[in-house]
PDB file of C-alpha atoms in Angstrom:
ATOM      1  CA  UNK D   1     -11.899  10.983   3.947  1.00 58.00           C
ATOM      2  CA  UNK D   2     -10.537  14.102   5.795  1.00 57.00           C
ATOM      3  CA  UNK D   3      -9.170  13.188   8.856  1.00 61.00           C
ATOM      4  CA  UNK D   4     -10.749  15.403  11.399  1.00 59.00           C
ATOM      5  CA  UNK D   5      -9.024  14.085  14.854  1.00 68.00           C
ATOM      6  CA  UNK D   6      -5.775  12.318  15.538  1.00 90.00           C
ATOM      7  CA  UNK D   7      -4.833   8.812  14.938  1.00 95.00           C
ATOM      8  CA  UNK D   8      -4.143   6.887  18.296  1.00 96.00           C
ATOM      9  CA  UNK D   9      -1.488   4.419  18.641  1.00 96.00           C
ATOM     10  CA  UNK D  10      -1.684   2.084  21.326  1.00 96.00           C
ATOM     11  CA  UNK D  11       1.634   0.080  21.895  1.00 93.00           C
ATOM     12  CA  UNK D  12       5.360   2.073  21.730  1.00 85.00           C
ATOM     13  CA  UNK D  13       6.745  -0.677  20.638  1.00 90.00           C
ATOM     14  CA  UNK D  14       8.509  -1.466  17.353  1.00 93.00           C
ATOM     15  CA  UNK D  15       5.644  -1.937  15.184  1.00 94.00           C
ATOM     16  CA  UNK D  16       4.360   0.979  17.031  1.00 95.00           C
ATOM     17  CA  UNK D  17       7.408   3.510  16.565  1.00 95.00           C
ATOM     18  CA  UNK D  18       7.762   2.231  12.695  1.00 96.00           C
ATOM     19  CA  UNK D  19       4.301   3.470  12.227  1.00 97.00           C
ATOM     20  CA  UNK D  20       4.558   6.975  13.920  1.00 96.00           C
ATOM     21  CA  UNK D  21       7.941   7.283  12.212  1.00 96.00           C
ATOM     22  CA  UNK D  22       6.129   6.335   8.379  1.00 97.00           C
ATOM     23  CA  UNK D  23       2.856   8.514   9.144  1.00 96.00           C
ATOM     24  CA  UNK D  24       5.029  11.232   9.483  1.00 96.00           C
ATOM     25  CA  UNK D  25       8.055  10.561   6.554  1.00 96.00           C
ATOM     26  CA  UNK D  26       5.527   9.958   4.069  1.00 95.00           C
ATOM     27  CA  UNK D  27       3.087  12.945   5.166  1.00 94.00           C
ATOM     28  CA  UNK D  28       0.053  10.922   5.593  1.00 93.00           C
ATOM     29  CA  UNK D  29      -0.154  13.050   8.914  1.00 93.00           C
ATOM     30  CA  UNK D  30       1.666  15.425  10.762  1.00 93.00           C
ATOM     31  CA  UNK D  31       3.854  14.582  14.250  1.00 94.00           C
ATOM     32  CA  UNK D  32       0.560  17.065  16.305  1.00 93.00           C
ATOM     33  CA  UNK D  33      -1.840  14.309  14.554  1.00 94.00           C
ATOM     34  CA  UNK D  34      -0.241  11.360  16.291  1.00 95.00           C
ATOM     35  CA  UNK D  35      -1.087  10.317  19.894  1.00 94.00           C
ATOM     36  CA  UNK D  36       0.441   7.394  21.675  1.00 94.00           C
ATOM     37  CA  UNK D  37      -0.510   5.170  24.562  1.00 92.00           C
ATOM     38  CA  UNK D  38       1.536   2.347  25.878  1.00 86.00           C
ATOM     39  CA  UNK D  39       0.338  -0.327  28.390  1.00 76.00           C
ATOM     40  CA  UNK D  40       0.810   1.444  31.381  1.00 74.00           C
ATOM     41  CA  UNK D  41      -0.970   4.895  29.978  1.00 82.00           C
ATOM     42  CA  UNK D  42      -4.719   6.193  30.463  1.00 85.00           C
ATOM     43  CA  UNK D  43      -6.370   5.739  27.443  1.00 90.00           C
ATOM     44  CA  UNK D  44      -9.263   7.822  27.676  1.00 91.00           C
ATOM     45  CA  UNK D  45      -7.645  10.706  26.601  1.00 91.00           C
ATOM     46  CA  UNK D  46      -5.847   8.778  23.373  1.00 93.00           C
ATOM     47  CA  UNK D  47      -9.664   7.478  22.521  1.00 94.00           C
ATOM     48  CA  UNK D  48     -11.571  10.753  23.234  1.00 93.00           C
ATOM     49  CA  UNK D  49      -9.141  12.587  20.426  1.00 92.00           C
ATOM     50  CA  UNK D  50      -8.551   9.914  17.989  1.00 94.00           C
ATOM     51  CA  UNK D  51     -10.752   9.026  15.285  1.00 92.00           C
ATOM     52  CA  UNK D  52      -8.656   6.173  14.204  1.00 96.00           C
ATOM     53  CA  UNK D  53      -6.681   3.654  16.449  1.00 97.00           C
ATOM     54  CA  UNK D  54      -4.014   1.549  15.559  1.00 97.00           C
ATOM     55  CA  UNK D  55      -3.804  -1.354  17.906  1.00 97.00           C
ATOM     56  CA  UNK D  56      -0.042  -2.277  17.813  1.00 96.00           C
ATOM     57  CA  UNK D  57       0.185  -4.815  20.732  1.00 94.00           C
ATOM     58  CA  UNK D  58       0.761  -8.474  21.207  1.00 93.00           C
ATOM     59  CA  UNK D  59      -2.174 -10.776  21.171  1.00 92.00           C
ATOM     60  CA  UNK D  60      -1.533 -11.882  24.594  1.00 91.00           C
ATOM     61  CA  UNK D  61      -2.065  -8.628  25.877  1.00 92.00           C
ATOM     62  CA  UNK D  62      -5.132  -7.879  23.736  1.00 94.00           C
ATOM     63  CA  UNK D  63      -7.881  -9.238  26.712  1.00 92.00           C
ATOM     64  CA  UNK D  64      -6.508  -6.352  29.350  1.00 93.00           C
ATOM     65  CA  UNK D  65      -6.578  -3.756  26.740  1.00 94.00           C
ATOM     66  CA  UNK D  66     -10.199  -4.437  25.815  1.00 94.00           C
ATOM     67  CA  UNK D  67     -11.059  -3.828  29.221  1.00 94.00           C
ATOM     68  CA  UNK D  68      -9.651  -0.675  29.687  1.00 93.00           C
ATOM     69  CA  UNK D  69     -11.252   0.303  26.283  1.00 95.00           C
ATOM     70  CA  UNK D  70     -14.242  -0.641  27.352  1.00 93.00           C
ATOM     71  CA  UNK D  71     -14.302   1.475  30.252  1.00 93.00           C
ATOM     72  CA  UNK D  72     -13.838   4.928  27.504  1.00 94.00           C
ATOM     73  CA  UNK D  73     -16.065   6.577  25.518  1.00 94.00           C
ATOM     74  CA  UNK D  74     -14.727   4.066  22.129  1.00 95.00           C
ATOM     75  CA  UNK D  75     -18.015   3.869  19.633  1.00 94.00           C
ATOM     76  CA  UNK D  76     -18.976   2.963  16.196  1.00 93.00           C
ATOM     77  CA  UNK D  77     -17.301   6.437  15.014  1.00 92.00           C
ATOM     78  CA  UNK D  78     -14.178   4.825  15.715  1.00 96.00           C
ATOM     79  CA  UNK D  79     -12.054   2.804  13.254  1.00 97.00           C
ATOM     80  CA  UNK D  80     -10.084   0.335  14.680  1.00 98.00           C
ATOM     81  CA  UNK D  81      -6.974  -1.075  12.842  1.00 98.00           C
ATOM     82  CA  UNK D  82      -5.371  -4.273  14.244  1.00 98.00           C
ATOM     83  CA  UNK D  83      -1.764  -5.650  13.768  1.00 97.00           C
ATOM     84  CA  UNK D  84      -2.174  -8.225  16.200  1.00 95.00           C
ATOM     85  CA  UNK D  85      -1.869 -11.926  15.167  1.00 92.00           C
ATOM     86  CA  UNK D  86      -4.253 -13.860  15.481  1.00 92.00           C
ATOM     87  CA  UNK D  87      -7.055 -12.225  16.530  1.00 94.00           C
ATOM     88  CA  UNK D  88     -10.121 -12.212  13.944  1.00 94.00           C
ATOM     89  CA  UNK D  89     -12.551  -9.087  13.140  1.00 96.00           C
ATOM     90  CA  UNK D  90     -15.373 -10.633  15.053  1.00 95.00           C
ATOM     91  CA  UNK D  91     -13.199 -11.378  18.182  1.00 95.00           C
ATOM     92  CA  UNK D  92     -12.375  -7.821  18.183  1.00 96.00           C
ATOM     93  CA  UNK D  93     -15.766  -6.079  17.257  1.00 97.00           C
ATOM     94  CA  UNK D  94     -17.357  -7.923  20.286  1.00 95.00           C
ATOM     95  CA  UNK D  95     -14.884  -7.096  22.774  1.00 95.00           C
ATOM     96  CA  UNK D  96     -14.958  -3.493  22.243  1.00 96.00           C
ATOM     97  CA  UNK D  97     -18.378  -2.940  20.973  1.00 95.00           C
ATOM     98  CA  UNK D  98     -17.592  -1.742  17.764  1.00 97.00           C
ATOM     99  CA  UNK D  99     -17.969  -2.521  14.365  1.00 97.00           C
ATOM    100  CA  UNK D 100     -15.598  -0.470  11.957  1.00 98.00           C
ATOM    101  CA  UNK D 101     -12.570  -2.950  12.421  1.00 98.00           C
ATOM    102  CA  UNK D 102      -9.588  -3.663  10.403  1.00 98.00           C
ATOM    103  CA  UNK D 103      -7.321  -6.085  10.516  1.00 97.00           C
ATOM    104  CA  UNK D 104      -3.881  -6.056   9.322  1.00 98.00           C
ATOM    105  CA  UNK D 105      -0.848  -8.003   9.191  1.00 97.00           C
ATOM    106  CA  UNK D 106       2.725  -5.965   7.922  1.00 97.00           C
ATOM    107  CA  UNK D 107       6.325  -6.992   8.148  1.00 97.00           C
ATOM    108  CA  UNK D 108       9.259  -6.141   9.979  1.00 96.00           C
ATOM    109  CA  UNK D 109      10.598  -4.847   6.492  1.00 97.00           C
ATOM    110  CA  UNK D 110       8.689  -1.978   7.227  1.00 97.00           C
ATOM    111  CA  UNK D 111      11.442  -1.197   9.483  1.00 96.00           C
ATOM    112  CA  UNK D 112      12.691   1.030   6.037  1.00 97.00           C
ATOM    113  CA  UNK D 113       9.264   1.345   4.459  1.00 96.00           C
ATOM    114  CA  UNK D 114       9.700  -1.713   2.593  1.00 96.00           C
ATOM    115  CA  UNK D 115       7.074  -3.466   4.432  1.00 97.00           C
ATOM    116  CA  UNK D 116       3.769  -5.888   2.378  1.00 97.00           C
ATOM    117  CA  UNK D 117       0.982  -5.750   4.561  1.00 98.00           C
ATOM    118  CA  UNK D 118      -1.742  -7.600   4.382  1.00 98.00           C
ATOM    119  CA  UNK D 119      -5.368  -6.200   5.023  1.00 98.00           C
ATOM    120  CA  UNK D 120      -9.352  -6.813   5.522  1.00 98.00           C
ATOM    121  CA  UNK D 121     -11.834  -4.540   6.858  1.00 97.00           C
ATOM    122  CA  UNK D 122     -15.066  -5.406   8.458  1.00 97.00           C
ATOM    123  CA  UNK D 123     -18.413  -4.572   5.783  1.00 96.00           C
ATOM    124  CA  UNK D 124     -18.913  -1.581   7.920  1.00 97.00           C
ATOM    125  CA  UNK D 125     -15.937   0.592   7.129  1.00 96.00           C
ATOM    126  CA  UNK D 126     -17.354   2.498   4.427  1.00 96.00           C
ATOM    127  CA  UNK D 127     -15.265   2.966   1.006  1.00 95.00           C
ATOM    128  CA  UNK D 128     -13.951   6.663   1.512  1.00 94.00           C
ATOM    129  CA  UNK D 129     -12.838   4.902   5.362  1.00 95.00           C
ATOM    130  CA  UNK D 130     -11.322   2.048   3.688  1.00 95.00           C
ATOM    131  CA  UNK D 131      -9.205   4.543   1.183  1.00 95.00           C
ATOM    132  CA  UNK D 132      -7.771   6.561   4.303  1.00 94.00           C
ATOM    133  CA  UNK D 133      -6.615   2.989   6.088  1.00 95.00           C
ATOM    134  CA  UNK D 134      -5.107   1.948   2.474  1.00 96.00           C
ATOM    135  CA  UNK D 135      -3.102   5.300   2.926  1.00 96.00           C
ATOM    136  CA  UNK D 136      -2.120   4.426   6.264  1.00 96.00           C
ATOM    137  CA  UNK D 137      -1.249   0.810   5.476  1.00 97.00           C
ATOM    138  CA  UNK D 138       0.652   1.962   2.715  1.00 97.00           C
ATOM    139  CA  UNK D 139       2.950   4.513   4.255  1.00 97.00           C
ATOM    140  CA  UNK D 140       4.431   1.296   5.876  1.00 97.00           C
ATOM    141  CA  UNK D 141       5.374  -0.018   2.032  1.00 97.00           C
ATOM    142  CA  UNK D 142       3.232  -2.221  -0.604  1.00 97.00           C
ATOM    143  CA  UNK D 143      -0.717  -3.372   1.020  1.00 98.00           C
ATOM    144  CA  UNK D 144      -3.000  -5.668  -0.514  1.00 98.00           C
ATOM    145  CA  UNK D 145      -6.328  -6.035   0.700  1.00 98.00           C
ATOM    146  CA  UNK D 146      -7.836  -9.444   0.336  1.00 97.00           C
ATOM    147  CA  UNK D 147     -11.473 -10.310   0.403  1.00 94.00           C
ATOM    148  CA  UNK D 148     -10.984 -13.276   2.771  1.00 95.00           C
ATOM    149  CA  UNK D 149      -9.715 -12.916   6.595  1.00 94.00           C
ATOM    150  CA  UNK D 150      -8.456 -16.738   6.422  1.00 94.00           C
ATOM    151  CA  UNK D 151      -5.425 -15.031   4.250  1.00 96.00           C
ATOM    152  CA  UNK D 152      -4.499 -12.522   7.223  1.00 95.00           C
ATOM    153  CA  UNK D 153      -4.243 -15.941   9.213  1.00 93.00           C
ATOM    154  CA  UNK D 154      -2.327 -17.337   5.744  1.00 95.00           C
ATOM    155  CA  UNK D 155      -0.354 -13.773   5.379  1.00 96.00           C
ATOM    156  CA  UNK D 156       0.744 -14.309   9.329  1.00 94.00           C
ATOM    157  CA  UNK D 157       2.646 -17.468   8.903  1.00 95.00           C
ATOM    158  CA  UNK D 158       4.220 -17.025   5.196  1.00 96.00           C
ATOM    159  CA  UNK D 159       5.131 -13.032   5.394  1.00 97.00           C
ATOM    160  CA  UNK D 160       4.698 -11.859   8.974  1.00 96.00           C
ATOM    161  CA  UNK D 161       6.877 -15.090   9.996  1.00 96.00           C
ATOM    162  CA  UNK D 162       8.685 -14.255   6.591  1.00 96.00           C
ATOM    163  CA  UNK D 163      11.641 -12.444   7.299  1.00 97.00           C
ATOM    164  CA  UNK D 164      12.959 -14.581  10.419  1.00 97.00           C
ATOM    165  CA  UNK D 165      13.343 -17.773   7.723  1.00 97.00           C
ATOM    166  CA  UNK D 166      14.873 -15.184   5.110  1.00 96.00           C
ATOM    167  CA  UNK D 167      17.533 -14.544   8.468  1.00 97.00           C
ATOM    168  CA  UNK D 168      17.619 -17.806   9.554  1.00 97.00           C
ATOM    169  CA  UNK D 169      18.696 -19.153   6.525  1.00 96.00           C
ATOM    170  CA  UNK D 170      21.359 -16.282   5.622  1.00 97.00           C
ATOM    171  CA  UNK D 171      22.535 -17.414   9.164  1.00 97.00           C
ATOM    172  CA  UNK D 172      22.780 -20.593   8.262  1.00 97.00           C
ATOM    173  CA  UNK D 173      24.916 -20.685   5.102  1.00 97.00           C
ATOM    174  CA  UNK D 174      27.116 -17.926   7.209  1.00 98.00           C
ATOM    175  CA  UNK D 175      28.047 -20.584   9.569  1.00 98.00           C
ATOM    176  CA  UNK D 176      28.559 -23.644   6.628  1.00 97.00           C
ATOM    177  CA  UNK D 177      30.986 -20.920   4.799  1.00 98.00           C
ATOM    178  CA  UNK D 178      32.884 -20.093   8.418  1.00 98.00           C
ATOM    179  CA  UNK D 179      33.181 -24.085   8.546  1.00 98.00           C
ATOM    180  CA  UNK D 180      34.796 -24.065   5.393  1.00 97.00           C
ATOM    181  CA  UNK D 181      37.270 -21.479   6.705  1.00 97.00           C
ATOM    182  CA  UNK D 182      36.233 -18.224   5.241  1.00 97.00           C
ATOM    183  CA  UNK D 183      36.295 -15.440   7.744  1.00 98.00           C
ATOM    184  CA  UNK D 184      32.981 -14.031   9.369  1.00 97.00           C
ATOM    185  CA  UNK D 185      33.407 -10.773   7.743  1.00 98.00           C
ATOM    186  CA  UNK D 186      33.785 -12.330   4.260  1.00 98.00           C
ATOM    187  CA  UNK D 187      30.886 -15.027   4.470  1.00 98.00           C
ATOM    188  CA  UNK D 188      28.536 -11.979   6.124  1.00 97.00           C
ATOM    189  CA  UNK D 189      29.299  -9.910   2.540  1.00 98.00           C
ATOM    190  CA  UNK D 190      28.574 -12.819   0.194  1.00 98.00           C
ATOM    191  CA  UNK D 191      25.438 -14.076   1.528  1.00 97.00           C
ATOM    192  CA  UNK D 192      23.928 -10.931   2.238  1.00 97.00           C
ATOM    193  CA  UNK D 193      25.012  -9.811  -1.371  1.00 98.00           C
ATOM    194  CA  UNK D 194      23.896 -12.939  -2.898  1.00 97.00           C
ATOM    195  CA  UNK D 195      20.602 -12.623  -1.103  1.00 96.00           C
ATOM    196  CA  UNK D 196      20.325  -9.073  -2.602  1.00 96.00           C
ATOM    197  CA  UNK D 197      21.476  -9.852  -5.790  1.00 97.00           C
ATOM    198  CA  UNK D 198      19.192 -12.984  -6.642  1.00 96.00           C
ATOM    199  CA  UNK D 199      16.003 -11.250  -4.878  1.00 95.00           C
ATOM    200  CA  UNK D 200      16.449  -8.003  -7.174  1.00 96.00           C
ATOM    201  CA  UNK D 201      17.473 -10.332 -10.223  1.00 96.00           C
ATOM    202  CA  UNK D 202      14.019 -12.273  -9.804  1.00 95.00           C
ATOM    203  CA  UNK D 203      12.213  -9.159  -9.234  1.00 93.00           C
ATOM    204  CA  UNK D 204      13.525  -7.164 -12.549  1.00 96.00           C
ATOM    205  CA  UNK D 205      13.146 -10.246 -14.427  1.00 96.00           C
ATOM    206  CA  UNK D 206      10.010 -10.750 -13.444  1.00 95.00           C
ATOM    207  CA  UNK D 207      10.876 -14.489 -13.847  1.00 94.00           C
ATOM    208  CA  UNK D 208       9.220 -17.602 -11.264  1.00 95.00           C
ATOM    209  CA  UNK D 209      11.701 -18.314  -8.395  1.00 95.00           C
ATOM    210  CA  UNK D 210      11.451 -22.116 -10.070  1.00 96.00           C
ATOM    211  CA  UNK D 211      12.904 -21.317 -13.706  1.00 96.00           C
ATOM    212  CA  UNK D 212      15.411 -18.942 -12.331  1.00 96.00           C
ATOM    213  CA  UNK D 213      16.869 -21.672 -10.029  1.00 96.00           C
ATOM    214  CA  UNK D 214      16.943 -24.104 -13.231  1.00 96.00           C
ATOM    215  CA  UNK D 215      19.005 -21.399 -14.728  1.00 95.00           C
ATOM    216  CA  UNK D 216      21.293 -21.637 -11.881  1.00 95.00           C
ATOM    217  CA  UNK D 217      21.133 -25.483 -11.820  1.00 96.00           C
ATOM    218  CA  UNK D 218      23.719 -27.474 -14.280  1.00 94.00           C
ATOM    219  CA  UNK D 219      23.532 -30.817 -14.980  1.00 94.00           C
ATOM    220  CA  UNK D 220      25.747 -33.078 -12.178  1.00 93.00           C
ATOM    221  CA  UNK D 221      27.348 -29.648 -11.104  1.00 96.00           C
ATOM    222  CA  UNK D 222      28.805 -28.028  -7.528  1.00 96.00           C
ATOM    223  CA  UNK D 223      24.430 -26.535  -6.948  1.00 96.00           C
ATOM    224  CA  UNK D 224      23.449 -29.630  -8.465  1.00 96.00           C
ATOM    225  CA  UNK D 225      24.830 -31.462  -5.621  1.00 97.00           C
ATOM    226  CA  UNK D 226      24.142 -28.943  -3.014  1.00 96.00           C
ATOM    227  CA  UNK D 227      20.082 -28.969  -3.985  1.00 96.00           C
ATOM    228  CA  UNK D 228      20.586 -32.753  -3.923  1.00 96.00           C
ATOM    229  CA  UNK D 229      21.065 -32.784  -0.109  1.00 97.00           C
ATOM    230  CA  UNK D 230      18.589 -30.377   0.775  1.00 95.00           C
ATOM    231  CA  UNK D 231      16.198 -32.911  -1.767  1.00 96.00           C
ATOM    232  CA  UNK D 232      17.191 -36.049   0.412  1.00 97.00           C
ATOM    233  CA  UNK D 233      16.807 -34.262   3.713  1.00 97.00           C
ATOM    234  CA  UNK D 234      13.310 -33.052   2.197  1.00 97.00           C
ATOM    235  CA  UNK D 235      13.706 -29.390   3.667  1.00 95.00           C
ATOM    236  CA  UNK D 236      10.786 -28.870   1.598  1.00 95.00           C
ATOM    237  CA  UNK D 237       8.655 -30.841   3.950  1.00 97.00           C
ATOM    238  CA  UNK D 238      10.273 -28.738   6.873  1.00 96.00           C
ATOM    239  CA  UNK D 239       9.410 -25.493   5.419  1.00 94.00           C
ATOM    240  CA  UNK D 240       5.757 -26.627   5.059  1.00 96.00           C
ATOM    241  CA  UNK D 241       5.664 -28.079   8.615  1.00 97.00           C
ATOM    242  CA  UNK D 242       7.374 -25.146   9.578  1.00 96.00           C
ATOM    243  CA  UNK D 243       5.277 -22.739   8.052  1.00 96.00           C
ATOM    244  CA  UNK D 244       2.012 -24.693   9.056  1.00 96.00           C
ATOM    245  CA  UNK D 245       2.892 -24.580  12.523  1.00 96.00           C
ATOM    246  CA  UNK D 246       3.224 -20.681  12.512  1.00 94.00           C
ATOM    247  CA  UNK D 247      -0.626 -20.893  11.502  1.00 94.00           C
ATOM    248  CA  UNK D 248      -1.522 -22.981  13.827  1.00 94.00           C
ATOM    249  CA  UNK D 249      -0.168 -20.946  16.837  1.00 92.00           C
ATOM    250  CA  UNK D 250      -2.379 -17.762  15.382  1.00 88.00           C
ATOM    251  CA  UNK D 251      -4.927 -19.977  15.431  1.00 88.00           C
ATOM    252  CA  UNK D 252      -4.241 -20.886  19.367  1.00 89.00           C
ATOM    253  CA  UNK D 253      -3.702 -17.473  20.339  1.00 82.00           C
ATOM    254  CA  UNK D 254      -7.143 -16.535  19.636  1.00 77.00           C
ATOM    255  CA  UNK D 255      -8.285 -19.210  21.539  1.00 78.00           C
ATOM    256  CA  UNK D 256      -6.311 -18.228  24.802  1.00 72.00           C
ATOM    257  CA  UNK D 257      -8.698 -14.617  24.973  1.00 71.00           C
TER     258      UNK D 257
END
């Protein structure tokens, strides 16, 4: 597929900017082949010269944006591709009146083009369509597209949620270490180290997260009793709770439209 108009992005925020700045750096399109909209903008203009539109706004504000679309000349030459949580194909084809939709969930990772984005596309986008979005989707990092939109719902609360945990928990064993009495600046350089260290040691290895933390694991030794606590406290329970209740709000915030 030859893209013969501009790609429209509507929403200047940070997903937003990350995908102008990653269209352009990996040469997917030029700068002149971007057009953006924010919330305050006319977007007759963005949907009369794009042939593709990125929707890169919050779910919340998704029911005012239809009906400005509405109100263009948006039709079933469009493709539509959605970053917005929560919000299923169907949901979206019926409140624009269109039916080339895809919907998409990346990661703040793509920040530095490291981003996994998860992707499905509604039965009309045709194949040659569907290999321009994967080109799209993957100037942002690593895409998989998955034949079931219950995993963009999935994808949402495991890696769209993803990295706050991965920060939340490097915040965490910050503040035990700075209990302990090591200085903020030397706690900040070991975890985030440590973090990098284990994730590229896993990845080159190719080994399971499980065996890897065996390896790690001695008998009745200092991470022995340190997995111990976390084992009586059962954060593994909280993780799951926590994980299924980032699911459940995507699920709510299609319900609020």
């Amino acid at each position: 597929m030859k893209l013969k108009n501009k790609i429209g992005i509507i929403g200047a925020g940070v997903m937003g900017s990350i995908f102008i700045e990653y269209l352009v750096k990996s040469k997917t399109v030029s700068r002149s082949q971007i057009i953006v909209a924010d919330h305050a903008d006319d977007k007759k203009t963005l949907v009369d010269k794009s042939q593709i539109l990125i929707l890169a706004v919050k779910p919340q504000d998704f029911k005012k944006l239809s009906q400005e679309l509405r109100k263009t000349n948006l039709n079933d030459s469009h493709i539509i591709i959605s970053i917005m949580a929560g919000i299923d194909i169907k949901t979206i084809q019926k409140s624009l009146g269109v039916k080339k939709v895809i919907r998409a969930m990346p990661n703040l990772p793509a920040k530095i083009g490291q981003s996994i984005t998860v992707w499905k596309s509604s039965s009309q986008v045709l194949q040659k369509e569907k290999r321009y979005v994967k080109k799209v989707l993957k100037s942002l990092g690593t895409e998989i597209e998955v034949d079931k939109e219950r995993l963009i719902d999935f994808s949402t609360a495991v890696s769209g949620s993803g990295p706050a945990y991965v920060f939340l928990f490097q915040e965490l064993i910050m503040a035990a270490a700075q209990d302990l009495g090591m200085s903020k600046d030397l706690s900040y350089k070991l975890v985030n180290e440590t973090f990098r260290g284990s994730i590229n040691l896993q990845k080159e290895l190719n080994i399971s997260p499980e065996k890897l933390r065996k390896q790690v694991t001695s008998k009745k030794g200092t991470t022995a009793s340190a997995l111990e606590v976390f084992k009586k406290n059962k954060v593994d329970k909280i993780f799951k709770k926590a994980i299924l209740s980032a699911f459940n709000r995507s699920q709510e915030l299609k319900k609020q439209l």
